[in-house]
GROMACS .gro file of C-alpha atoms in nm:
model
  453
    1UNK     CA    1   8.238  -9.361   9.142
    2UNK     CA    2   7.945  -9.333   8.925
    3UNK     CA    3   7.955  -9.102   8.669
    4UNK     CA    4   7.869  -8.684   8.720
    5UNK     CA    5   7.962  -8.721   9.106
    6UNK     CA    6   8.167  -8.433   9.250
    7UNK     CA    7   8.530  -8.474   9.371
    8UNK     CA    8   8.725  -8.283   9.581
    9UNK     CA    9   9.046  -8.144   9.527
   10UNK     CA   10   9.306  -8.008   9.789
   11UNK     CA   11   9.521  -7.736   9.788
   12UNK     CA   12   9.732  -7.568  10.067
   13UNK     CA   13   9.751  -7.197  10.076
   14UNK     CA   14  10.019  -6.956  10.184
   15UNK     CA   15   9.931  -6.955  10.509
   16UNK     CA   16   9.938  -7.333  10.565
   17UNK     CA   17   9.516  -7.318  10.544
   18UNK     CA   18   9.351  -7.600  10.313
   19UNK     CA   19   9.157  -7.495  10.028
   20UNK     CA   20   8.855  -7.722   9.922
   21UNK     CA   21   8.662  -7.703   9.576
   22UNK     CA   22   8.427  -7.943   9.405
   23UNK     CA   23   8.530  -8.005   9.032
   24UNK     CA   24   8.270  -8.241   8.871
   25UNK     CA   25   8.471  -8.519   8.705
   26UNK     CA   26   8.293  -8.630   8.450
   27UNK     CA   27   8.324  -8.340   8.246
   28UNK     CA   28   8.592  -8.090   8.323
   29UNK     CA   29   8.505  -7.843   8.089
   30UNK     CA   30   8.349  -7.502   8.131
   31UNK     CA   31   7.964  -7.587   8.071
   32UNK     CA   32   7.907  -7.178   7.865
   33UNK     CA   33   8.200  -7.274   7.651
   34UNK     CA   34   8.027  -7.598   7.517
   35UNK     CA   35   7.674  -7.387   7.496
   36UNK     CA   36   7.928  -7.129   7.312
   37UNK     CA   37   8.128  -7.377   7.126
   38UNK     CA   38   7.786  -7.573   7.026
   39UNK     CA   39   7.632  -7.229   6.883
   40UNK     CA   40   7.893  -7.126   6.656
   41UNK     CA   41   7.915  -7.470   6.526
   42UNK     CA   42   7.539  -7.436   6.393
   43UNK     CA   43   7.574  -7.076   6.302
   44UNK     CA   44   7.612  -7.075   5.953
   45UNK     CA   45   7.358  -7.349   5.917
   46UNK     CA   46   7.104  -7.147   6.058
   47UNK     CA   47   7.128  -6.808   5.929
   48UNK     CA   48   7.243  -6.931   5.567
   49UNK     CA   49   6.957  -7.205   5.559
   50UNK     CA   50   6.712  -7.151   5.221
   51UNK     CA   51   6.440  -7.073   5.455
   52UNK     CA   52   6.588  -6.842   5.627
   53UNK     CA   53   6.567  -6.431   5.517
   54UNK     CA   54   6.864  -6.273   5.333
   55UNK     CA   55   6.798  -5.932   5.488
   56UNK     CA   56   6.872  -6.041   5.855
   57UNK     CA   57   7.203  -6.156   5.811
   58UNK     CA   58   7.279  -5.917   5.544
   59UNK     CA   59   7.206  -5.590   5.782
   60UNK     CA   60   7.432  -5.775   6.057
   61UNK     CA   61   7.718  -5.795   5.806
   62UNK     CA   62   7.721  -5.456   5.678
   63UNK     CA   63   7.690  -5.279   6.027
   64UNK     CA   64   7.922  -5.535   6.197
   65UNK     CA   65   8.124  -5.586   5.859
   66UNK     CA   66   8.101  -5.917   5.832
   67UNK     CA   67   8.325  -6.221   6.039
   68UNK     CA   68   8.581  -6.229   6.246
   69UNK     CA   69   8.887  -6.379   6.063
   70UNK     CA   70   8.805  -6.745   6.229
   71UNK     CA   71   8.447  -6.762   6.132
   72UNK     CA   72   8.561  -6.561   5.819
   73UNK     CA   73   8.821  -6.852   5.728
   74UNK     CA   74   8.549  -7.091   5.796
   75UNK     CA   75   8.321  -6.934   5.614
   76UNK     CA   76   8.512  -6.912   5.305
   77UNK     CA   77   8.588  -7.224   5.278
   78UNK     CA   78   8.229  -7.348   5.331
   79UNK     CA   79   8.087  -7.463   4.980
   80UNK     CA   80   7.754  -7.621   5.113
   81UNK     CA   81   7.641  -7.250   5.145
   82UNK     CA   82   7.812  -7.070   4.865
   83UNK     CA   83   7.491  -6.921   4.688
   84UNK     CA   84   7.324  -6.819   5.016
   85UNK     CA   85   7.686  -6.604   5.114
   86UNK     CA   86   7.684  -6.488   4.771
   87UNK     CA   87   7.357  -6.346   4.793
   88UNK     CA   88   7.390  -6.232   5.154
   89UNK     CA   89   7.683  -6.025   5.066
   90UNK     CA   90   7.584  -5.889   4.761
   91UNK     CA   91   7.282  -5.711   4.983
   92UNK     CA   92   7.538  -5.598   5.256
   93UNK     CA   93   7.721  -5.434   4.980
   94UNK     CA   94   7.459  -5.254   4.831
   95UNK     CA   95   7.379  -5.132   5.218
   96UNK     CA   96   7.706  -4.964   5.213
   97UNK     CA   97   7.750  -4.824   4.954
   98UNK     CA   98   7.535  -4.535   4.950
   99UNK     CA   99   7.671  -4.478   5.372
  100UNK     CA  100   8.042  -4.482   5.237
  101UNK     CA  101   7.943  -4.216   4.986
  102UNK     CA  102   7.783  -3.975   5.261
  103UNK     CA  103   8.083  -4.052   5.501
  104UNK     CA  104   8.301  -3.942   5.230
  105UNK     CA  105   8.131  -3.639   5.107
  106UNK     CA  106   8.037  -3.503   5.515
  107UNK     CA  107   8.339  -3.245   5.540
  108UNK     CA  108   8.403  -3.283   5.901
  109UNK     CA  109   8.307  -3.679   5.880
  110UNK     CA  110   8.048  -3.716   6.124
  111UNK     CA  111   7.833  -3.960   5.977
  112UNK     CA  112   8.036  -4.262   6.011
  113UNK     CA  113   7.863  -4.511   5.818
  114UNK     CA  114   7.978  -4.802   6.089
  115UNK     CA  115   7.940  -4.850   6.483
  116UNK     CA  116   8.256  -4.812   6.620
  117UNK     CA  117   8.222  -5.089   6.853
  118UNK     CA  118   8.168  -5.409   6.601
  119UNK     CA  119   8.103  -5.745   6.698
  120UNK     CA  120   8.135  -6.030   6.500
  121UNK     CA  121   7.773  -6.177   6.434
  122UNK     CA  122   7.918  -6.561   6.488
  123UNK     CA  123   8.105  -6.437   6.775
  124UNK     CA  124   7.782  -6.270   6.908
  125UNK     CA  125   7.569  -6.558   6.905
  126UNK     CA  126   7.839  -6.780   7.082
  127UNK     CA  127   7.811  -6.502   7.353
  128UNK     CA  128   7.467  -6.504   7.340
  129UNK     CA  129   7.433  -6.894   7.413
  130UNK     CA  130   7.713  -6.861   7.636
  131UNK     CA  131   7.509  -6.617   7.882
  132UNK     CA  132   7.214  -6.818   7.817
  133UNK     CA  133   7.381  -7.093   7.982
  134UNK     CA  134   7.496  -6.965   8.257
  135UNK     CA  135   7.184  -6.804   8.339
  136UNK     CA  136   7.055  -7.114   8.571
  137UNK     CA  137   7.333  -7.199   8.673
  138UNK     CA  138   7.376  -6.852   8.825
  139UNK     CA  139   7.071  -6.885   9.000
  140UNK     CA  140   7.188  -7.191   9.160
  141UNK     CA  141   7.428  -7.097   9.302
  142UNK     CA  142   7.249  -6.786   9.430
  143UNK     CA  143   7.038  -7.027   9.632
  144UNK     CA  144   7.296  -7.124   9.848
  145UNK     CA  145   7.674  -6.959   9.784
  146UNK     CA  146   7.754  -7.284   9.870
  147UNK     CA  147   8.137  -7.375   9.722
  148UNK     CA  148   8.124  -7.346   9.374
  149UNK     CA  149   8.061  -7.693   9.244
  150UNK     CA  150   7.982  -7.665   8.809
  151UNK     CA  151   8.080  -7.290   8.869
  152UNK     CA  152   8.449  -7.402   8.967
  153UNK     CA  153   8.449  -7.521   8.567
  154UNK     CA  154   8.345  -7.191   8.440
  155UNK     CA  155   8.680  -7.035   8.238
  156UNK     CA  156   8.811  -6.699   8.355
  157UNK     CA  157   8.635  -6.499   8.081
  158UNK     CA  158   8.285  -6.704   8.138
  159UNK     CA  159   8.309  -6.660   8.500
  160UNK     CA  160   8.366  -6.292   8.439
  161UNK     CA  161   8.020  -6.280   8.264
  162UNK     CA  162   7.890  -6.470   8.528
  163UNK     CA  163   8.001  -6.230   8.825
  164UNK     CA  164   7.895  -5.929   8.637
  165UNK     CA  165   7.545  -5.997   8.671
  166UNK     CA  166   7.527  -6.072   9.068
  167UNK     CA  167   7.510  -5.792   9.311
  168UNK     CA  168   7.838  -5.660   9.506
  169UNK     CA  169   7.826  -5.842   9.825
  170UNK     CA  170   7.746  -6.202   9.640
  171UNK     CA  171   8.027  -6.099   9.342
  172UNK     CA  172   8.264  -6.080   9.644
  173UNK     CA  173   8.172  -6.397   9.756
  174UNK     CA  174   8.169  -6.596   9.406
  175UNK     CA  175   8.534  -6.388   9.353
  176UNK     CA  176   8.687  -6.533   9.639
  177UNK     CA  177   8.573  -6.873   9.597
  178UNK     CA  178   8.706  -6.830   9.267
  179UNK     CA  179   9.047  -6.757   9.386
  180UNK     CA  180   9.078  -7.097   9.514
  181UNK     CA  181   8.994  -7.251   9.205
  182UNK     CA  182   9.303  -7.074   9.084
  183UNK     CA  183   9.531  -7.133   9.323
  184UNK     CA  184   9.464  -7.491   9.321
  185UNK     CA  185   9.506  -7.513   8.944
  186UNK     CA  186   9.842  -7.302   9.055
  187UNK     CA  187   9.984  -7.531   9.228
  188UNK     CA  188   9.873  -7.836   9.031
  189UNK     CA  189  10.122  -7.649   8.759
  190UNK     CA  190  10.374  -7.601   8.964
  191UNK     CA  191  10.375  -7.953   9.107
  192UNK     CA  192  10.348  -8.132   8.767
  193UNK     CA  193  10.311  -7.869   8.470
  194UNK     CA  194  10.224  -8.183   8.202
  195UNK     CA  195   9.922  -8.267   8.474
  196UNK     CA  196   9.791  -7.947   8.558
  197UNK     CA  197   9.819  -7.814   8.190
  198UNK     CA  198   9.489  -7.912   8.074
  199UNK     CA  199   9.306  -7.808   8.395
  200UNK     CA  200   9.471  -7.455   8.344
  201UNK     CA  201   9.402  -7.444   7.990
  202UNK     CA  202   9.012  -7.457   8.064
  203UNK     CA  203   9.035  -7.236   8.313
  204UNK     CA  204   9.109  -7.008   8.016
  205UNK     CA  205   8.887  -7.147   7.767
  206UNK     CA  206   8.982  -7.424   7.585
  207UNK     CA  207   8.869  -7.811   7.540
  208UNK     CA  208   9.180  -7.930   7.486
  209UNK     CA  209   9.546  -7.872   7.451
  210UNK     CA  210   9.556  -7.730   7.091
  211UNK     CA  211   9.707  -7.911   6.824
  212UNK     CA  212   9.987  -7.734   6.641
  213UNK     CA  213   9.936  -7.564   6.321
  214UNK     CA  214  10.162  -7.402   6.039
  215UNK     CA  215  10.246  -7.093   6.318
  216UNK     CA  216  10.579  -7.273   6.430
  217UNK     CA  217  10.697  -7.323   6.065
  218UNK     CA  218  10.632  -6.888   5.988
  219UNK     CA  219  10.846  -6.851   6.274
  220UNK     CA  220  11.152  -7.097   6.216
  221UNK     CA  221  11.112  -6.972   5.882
  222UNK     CA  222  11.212  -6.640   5.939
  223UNK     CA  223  10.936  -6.447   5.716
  224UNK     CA  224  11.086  -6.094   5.590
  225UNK     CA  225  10.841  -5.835   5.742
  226UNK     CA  226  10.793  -5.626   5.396
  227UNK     CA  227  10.740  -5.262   5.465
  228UNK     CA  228  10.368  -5.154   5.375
  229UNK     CA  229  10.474  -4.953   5.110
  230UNK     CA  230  10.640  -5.294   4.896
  231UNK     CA  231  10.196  -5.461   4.922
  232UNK     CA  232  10.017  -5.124   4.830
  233UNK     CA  233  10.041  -5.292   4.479
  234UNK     CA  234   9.989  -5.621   4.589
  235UNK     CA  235   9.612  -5.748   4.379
  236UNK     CA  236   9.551  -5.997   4.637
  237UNK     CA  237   9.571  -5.868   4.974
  238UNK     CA  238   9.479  -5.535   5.245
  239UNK     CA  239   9.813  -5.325   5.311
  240UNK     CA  240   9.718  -5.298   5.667
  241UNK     CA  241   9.601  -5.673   5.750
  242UNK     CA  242   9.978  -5.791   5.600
  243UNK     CA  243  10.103  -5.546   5.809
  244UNK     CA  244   9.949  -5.711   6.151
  245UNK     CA  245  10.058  -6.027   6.050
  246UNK     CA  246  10.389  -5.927   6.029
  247UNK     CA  247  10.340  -5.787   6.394
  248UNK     CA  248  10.204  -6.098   6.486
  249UNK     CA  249  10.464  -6.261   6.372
  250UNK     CA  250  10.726  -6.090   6.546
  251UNK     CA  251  10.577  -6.079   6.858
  252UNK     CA  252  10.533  -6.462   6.793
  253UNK     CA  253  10.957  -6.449   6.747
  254UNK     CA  254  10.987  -6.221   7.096
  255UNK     CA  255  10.735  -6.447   7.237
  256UNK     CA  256  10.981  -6.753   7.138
  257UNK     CA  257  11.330  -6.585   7.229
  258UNK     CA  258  11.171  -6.475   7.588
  259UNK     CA  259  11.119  -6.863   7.711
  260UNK     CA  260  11.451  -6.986   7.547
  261UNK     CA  261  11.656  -6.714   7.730
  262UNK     CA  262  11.446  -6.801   8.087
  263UNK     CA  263  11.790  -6.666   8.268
  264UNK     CA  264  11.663  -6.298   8.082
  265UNK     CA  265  11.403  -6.322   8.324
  266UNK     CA  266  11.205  -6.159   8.013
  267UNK     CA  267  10.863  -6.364   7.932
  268UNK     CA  268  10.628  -6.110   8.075
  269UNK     CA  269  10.703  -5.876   7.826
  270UNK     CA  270  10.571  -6.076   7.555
  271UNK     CA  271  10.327  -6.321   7.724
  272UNK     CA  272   9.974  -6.352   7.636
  273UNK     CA  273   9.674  -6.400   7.857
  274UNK     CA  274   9.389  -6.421   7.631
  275UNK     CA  275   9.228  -6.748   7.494
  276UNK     CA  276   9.345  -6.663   7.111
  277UNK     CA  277   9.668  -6.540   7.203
  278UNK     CA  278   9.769  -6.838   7.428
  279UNK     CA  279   9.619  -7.074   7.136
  280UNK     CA  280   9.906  -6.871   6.933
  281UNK     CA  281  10.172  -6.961   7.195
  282UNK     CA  282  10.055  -7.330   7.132
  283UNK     CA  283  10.212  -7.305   6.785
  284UNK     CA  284  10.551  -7.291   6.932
  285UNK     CA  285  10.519  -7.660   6.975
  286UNK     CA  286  10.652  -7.679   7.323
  287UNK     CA  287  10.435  -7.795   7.595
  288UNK     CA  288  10.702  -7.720   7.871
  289UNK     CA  289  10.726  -7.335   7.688
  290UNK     CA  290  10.323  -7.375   7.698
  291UNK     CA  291  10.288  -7.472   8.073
  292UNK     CA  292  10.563  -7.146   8.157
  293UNK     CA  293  10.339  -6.941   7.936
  294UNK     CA  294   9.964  -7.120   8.102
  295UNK     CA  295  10.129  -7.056   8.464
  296UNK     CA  296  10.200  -6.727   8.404
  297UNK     CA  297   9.839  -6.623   8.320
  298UNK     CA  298   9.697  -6.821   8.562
  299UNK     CA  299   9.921  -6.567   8.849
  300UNK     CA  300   9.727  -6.284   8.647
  301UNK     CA  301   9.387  -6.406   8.640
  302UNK     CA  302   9.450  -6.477   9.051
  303UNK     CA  303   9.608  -6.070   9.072
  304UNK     CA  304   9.302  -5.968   8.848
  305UNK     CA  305   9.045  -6.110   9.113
  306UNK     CA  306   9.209  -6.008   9.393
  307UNK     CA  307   9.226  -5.622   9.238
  308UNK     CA  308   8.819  -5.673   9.166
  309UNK     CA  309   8.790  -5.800   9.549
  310UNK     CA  310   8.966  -5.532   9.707
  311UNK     CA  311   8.735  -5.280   9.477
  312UNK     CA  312   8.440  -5.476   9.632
  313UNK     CA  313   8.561  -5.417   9.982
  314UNK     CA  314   8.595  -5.058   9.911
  315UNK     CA  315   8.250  -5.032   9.801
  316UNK     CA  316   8.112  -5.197  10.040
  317UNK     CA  317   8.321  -5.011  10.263
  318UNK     CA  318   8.187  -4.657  10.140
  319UNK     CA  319   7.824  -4.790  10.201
  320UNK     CA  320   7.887  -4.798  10.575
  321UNK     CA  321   7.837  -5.207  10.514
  322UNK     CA  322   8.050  -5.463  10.760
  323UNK     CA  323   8.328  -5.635  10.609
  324UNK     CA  324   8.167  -5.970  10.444
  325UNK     CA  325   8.232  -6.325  10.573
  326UNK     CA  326   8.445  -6.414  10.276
  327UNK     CA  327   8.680  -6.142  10.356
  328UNK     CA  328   9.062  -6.261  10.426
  329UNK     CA  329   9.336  -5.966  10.414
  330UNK     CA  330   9.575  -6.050  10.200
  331UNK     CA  331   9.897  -6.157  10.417
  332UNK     CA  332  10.244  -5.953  10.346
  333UNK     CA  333  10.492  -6.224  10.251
  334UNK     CA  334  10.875  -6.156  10.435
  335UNK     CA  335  11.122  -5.960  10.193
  336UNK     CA  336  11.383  -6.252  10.043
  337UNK     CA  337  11.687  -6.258  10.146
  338UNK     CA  338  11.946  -6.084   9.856
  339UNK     CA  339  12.079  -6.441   9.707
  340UNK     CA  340  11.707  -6.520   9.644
  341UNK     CA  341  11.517  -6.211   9.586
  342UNK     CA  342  11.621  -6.156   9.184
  343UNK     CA  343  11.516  -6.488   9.153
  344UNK     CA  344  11.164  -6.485   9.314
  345UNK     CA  345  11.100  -6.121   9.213
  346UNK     CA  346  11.155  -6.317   8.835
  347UNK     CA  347  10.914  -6.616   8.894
  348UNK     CA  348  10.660  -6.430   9.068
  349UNK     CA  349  10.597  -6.179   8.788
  350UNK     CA  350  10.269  -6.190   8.608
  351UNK     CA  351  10.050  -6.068   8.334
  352UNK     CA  352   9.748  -5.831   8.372
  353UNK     CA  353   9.706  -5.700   8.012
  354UNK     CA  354   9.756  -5.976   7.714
  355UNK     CA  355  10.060  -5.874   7.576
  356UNK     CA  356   9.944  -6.049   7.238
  357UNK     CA  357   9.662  -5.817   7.199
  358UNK     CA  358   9.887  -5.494   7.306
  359UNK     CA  359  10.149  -5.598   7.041
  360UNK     CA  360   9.777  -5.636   6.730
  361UNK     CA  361   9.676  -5.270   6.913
  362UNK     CA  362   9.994  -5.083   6.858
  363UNK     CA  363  10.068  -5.276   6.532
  364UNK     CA  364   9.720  -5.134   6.378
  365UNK     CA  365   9.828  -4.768   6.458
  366UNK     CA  366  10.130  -4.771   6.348
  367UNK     CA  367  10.025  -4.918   5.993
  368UNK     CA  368   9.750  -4.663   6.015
  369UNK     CA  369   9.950  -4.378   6.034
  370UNK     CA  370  10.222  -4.512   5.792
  371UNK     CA  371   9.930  -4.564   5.558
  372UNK     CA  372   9.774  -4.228   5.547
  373UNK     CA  373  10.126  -4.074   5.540
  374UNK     CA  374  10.191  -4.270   5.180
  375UNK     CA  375   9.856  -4.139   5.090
  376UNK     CA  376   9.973  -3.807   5.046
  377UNK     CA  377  10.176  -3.902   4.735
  378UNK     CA  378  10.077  -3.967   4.404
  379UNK     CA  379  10.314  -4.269   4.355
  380UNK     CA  380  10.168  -4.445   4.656
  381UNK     CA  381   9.820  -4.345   4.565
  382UNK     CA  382   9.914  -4.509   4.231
  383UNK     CA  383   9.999  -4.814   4.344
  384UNK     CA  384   9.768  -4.835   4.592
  385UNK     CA  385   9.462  -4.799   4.263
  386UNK     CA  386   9.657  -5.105   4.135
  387UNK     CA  387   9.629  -5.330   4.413
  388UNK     CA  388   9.378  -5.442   4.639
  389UNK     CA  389   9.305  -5.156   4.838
  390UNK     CA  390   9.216  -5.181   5.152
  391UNK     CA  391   8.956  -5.405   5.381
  392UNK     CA  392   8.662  -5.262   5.483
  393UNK     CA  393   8.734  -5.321   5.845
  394UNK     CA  394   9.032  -5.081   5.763
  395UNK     CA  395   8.887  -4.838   5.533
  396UNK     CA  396   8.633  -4.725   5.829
  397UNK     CA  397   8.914  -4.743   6.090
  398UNK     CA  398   9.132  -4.481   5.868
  399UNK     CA  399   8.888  -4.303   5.710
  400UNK     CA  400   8.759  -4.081   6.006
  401UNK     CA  401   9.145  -3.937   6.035
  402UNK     CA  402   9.223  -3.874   5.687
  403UNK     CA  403   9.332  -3.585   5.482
  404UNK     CA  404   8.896  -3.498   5.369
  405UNK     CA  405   9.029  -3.257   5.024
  406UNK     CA  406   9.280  -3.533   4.934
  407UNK     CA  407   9.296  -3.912   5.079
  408UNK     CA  408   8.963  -3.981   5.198
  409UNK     CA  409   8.754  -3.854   4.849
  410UNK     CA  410   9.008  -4.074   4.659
  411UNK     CA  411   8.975  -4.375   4.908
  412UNK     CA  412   8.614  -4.333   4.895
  413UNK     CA  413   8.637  -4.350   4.546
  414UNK     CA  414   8.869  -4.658   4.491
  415UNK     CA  415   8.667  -4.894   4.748
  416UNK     CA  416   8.369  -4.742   4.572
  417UNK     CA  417   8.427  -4.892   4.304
  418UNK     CA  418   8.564  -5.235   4.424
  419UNK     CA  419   8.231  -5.293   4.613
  420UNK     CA  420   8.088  -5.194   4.277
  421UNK     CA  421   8.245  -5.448   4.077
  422UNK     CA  422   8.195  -5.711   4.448
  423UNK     CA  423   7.854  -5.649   4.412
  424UNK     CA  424   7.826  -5.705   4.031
  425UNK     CA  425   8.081  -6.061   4.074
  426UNK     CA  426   7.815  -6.178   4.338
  427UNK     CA  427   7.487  -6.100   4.144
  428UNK     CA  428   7.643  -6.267   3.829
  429UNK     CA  429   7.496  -6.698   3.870
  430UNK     CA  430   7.776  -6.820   3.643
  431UNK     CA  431   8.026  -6.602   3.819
  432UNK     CA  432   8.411  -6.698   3.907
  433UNK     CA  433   8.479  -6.975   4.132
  434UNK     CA  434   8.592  -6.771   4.469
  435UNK     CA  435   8.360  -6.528   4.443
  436UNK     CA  436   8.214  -6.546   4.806
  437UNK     CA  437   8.585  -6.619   4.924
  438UNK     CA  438   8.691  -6.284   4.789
  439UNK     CA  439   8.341  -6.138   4.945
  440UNK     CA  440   8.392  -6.231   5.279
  441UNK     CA  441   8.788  -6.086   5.326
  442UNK     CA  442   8.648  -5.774   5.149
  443UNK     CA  443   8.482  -5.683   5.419
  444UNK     CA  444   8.708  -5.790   5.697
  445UNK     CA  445   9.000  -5.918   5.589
  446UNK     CA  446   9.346  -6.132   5.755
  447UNK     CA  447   9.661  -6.189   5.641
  448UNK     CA  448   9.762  -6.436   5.374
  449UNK     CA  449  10.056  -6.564   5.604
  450UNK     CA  450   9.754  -6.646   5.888
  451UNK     CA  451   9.501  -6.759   5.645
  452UNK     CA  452   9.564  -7.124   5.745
  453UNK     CA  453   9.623  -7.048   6.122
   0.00000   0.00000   0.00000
């Protein structure tokens, strides 16, 4: 077959219909990941090139404080543009510091000195290219809402951006052909999960099956989860970002003890359903663990779109509009029989909210509070001077909240004057090796347990 032709795959559905897609062989991968995946790759190159001006990127790390912790690890270990960081940082630092002052000094704290909604500026031009990409290929299909063809490769979260710029009726219609895509790559897993693995792991974002990192070893390992108040002293890393990868690695042990005790019937408690998060449950270094984990956000990708369909027929419905061609009710399966219904309510669960990213959520909070409630005593306080204080990322998140006659001037102070002495590290030529390391978890920091995840 020559190469870039279209071939169809078959799937049966529920009700004994057959389900036919187009996936392009050649290259089974979501086309707005590669644009994505292409952009971040160049990212640093461009906006750290000689040429280019220091006071761009500089005002899009101090408002978005700096990188995510995946372009920040990259980042920091990127010696080709050392000076340029150096420089870059030193200007976002002298941005902020006059902002953190006012924030501070505001009694009722109104002036927050960051957005609350930050993006990383990496991240942000991968999205960018991303929804540049899919731009013709949404008009494409608009032409002819023909079956999906390159859209069947899009990945859930890239075909989400792609819906959300097509009007109801056509979103509908885009969702439903969707919904075979899924339940093909369904059933592909549950007729051979080491086949249909790589089809469902682009379907949620990824080239590849990842390789396996040090995340396995952390967990066998056991790591004691130290209570915040043993790393306020600690010179070398943020209280609150040690704290979250201790959460992260216990929901990484729950994660592990829910698909070794299957018969608990227990996995969808802990299962994620985000691209990072499933990358995570990689780590275990099980693909059979990894296909139970794949399947089971696959069922809630399929229960997401059929939620956002029936929405759709309700609006549609409320504008007096007929029920759309694509429309098929969804058919009531028969109630099991008692010796099988524990068992099929058990395999038929699935995951609507990543429970990887609800475990990070709660984990912040409770650090937070646990935080500000040391605050209030001088020994903490103390220790806390000695240390490293705290990320920027987490200074502005606890800052709003605290205690304005007591924690927040002296937290203002403290990170003051770290910035102070950041700033003066990066203007010095001949200064310490590290220095733009140092810079770029200052401003949003990770773990030292993840920093080689």
């Amino acid at each position: 077959m020559p190469e870039g032709l279209p071939v169809h795959h078959r799937a049966v559905n529920v009700d004994g219909s057959v389900l036919e897609t187009l996936w392009p062989s050649a290259n089974p991968h979501c086309p707005a990941c590669i644009a994505a995946q292409g952009a971040g790759a160049h990212y640093f190159d461009k906006v750290f090139a000689p040429n280019a001006p220091t006071a761009t990127i500089a005002k899009l790390i101090s408002e978005d404080l700096g990188f995510c912790s995946r372009h920040g690890r990259v980042l920091a270990a990127d010696a080709k543009h050392a000076k340029a960081v150096a420089q870059s940082f030193r200007a976002a630092t002298e941005r902020i510091l006059p902002l953190l002052h006012q924030s501070v000094t505001d009694e009722r704290c109104e002036r927050l000195f960051f957005r609350s909604a930050r993006r990383c500026p990496a991240c942000s031009a991968e999205e960018a290219a991303a929804a540049k990409a899919l731009t013709p290929i949404r008009k494409r299909w608009m032409q002819t809402m023909e079956p999906l063809g390159t859209v069947a490769l899009l990945c859930e979260p890239h075909f989400q951006m792609f819906t959300a710029q097509l009007p109801v009726e056509p979103r509908g219609h885009a969702i439903r052909q969707y919904l075979d895509v899924l339940a093909i790559a369904n059933q592909d897993m549950e007729r051979a999960p080491d086949a249909g693995l790589p089809r469902a792991l682009a379907l949620l974002g990824y080239a590849s099956v990842p390789h396996q990192t040090d995340a396995l070893q952390r967990v066998n390992g056991g790591d004691a989860h130290m209570p915040i108040e043993d790393i306020l002293d600690n010179p070398d890393v943020c209280p609150i970002c040690e704290a979250m990868g201790a959460a992260h690695t216990h929901w990484l042990e729950g994660l592990r003890w829910a698909v070794e005790n299957e018969a608990a019937g227990c996995l969808w408690l802990f299962a994620p359903c985000c691209k990072h998060h499933v990358f995570d449950a990689s780590q275990l270094g099980r693909p059979d663990w990894l296909a139970r984990i794949a399947a089971l956000a696959l069922s809630g990708m399929a229960e997401q779109s059929r939620q956002q369909l029936a929405n759709i027929i309700r609006i549609l419905a409320l504008a007096d509009q007929p029920r759309p061609s694509w429309y098929k009710p969804r058919h009531r399966r028969r109630k099991a029989s008692n010796s099988t219904g524990l068992h099929l309510a058990k395999d038929k669960r699935f995951v609507l909210r990543c429970q990887g990213c609800e475990a990070e959520a709660v984990a912040l909070e409770q650090a937070s509070a646990a935080f500000l409630d040391l605050m209030h005593h001088t020994r903490y306080r103390n220790l806390l001077a000695h240390g490293y204080g705290l990320c920027l990322d987490h200074l502005v998140h606890v800052l709003p909240v605290a205690s304005p006659n007591l924690i927040r001037p002296f937290l203002g102070q403290l990170h003051t004057n770290r910035l102070e002495a950041l700033r003066n590290a990066l203007a010095d030529p001949s200064g310490a090796p590290g220095r733009e390391r140092d810079a770029v978890r200052r401003f949003r920091g990770w773990s030292v347990a993840h920093q080689h995840a």
